[in-house]
């Protein structure tokens, strides 16, 4: 499309196949001609709103920035749709070099990459910020970090190195204890007592394993299924803060010792629906017109009313006195000098009890 930020795709073929491979937060498409011809690779990053959608070519969705048309009649289009345009694609088959092993497809390499690099300055940061570093946690995003930390009851602003070094010690002890166990028993213990790195693999696998496409915002049933799966992210009763990168962190309990200073955790409240069977307070026509606040405010005692009336009268008296003084001052300014002197002499005579015209 004209507003797409990706490069032009120099590929044309009467018939070709599209295959896909994912790694962390990247997806590689391979376009392979059915007849002779060279394949073309495209590597996509999805940003916050990127997705693929197959639809009739005559009914293209908005923000369909790249389209692969079919040869059938009527034709359909496989579209890369990105409303916010944070996503992108580039030519070639190379993965982005600064991304680590995938938490899903390269779990053992991912785990080793984290544990052998704990001296890296990335782990000086809170664990919630370290989890979004794709150099070590390729595939973990904002909602996943909230769900992982929530299940383990880890404060999001605990120092990352503190959390992961303890995990390293636990792994060594576990290996000693489980050296004589069979593989099936080791897997059972892992499922019952997972650590943080294991949850980085199993939690996103739960989403992928669901039968429905829970991320389709156009399908209310599917999106409802995703919301019901969430235990922490956007869930009423959970607290949230912004990390130092401006991303919202959802959690339960204390935020941890490295929480940003000057921020107080906010809590998401449940939006209660109105009960149609609840009795509404009766408000008469006369009350609602003449005294609109009478139905909302409880009746006051006579003593309290008398006190408030007296305070109001005193306040009105002071206000009138100030207004009168302002009017006198204005009048004095408006008078000519001889007139002002005549008024002053007349006022003086009256004060002395003298009779005379002003």
Steps between C-alpha positions, in 0.01 A plus 500: 500500500601865461537551875686177576844552650659185363696473172357395164497121448664417162322172442258382233387149414195340344490244780701479819483360851528695822654334804579654837745448786499691828778583743421704807323816389593461133333312215668400175290446188648306208346546155586202279394484130327178397696500174861602461612808682676622811333520838460831680513547877334773708551542874217672690480673835145555621527795739191530721224441247642313200328182376420300186148464368355306204199673343328564164710732285195723451463545877847599611523604866626844589878527552575198280857609425616195304276266295557162338226433242371157403425395142154359571173664400403708685851560634591517866782689668734403781558838667750628752277729705653752740278775639769684699774445240758397761559178307741459209650258251836472330641298213724199568494195723723623784356536848579821684852446640447650846219258594571195711369143463123461481323420829271256313703317237850525654426461869828337614711753307284781643548374854877463464527845340342660807680306773848533353466879451377610843790746528355700210384851598151412370449308826575806713146610416173384658385157391193648327724710272751221439218272379434734206865494389485298177873428514421253778119454500416485131122465482395637839274806487309717743206273581720191524739655754203591722359146486839336567592716800149472643505119500830495688404789735819688404486880555547660157760749626725245667852509356527260206837359602374422851209301358702310240805419715269334752351304211849389394569363848166321505576337166827355630326354806222359285750324273659327798166381637355396164804324358346157564148587382354398166427762235123480555540567873735792432242651266227450759704680767572780254129548430415500871779739604598710199758777529495834322683385186277196466191721520649717225451191284180342634283813546517610132455136404164506682383779271624327185343170604150645526268385224359847431674800357471693827674808365246592232349830625221480239364182658350585839483133605865441423617815677283408799679164515836678513380735775376207707843333464677802646565480875678834557529723192208750489320298769288696754661504845855499362737792547701674228796733462706634212854369467793721397425433134144628534338154477222410743582218741212302653555316829357400837644596837813710554679636190852431631806702609582645156157652437518847336506777759214746504248247373228334702349173381152538352239228522256399230148507636214279393238684298175399662200462274175666602249264660169542315310354796644746751243748633571855387432783748165666440529863393181706459451729204487807726819407686696426184405836343512740792765335715717278279738415787232417751469137389874438529564678835369359828270724716679734739415564862327828597799607708740445211270685259477797739878514533554486125235770445671730750841444336349573159339824624831614650681418178237687295531800736876513456465467125243783486718721721798450271286575197364819665853617579605439140201703372586795732861496385392493136260791556769706674734451208227604253423832686684818415729642769258785610208254524708262709592784742132604533401141581778478757393828676135390508593167649710675765211734600259210534743319723515809728121537514487819288198561279548617148469400143784306343 
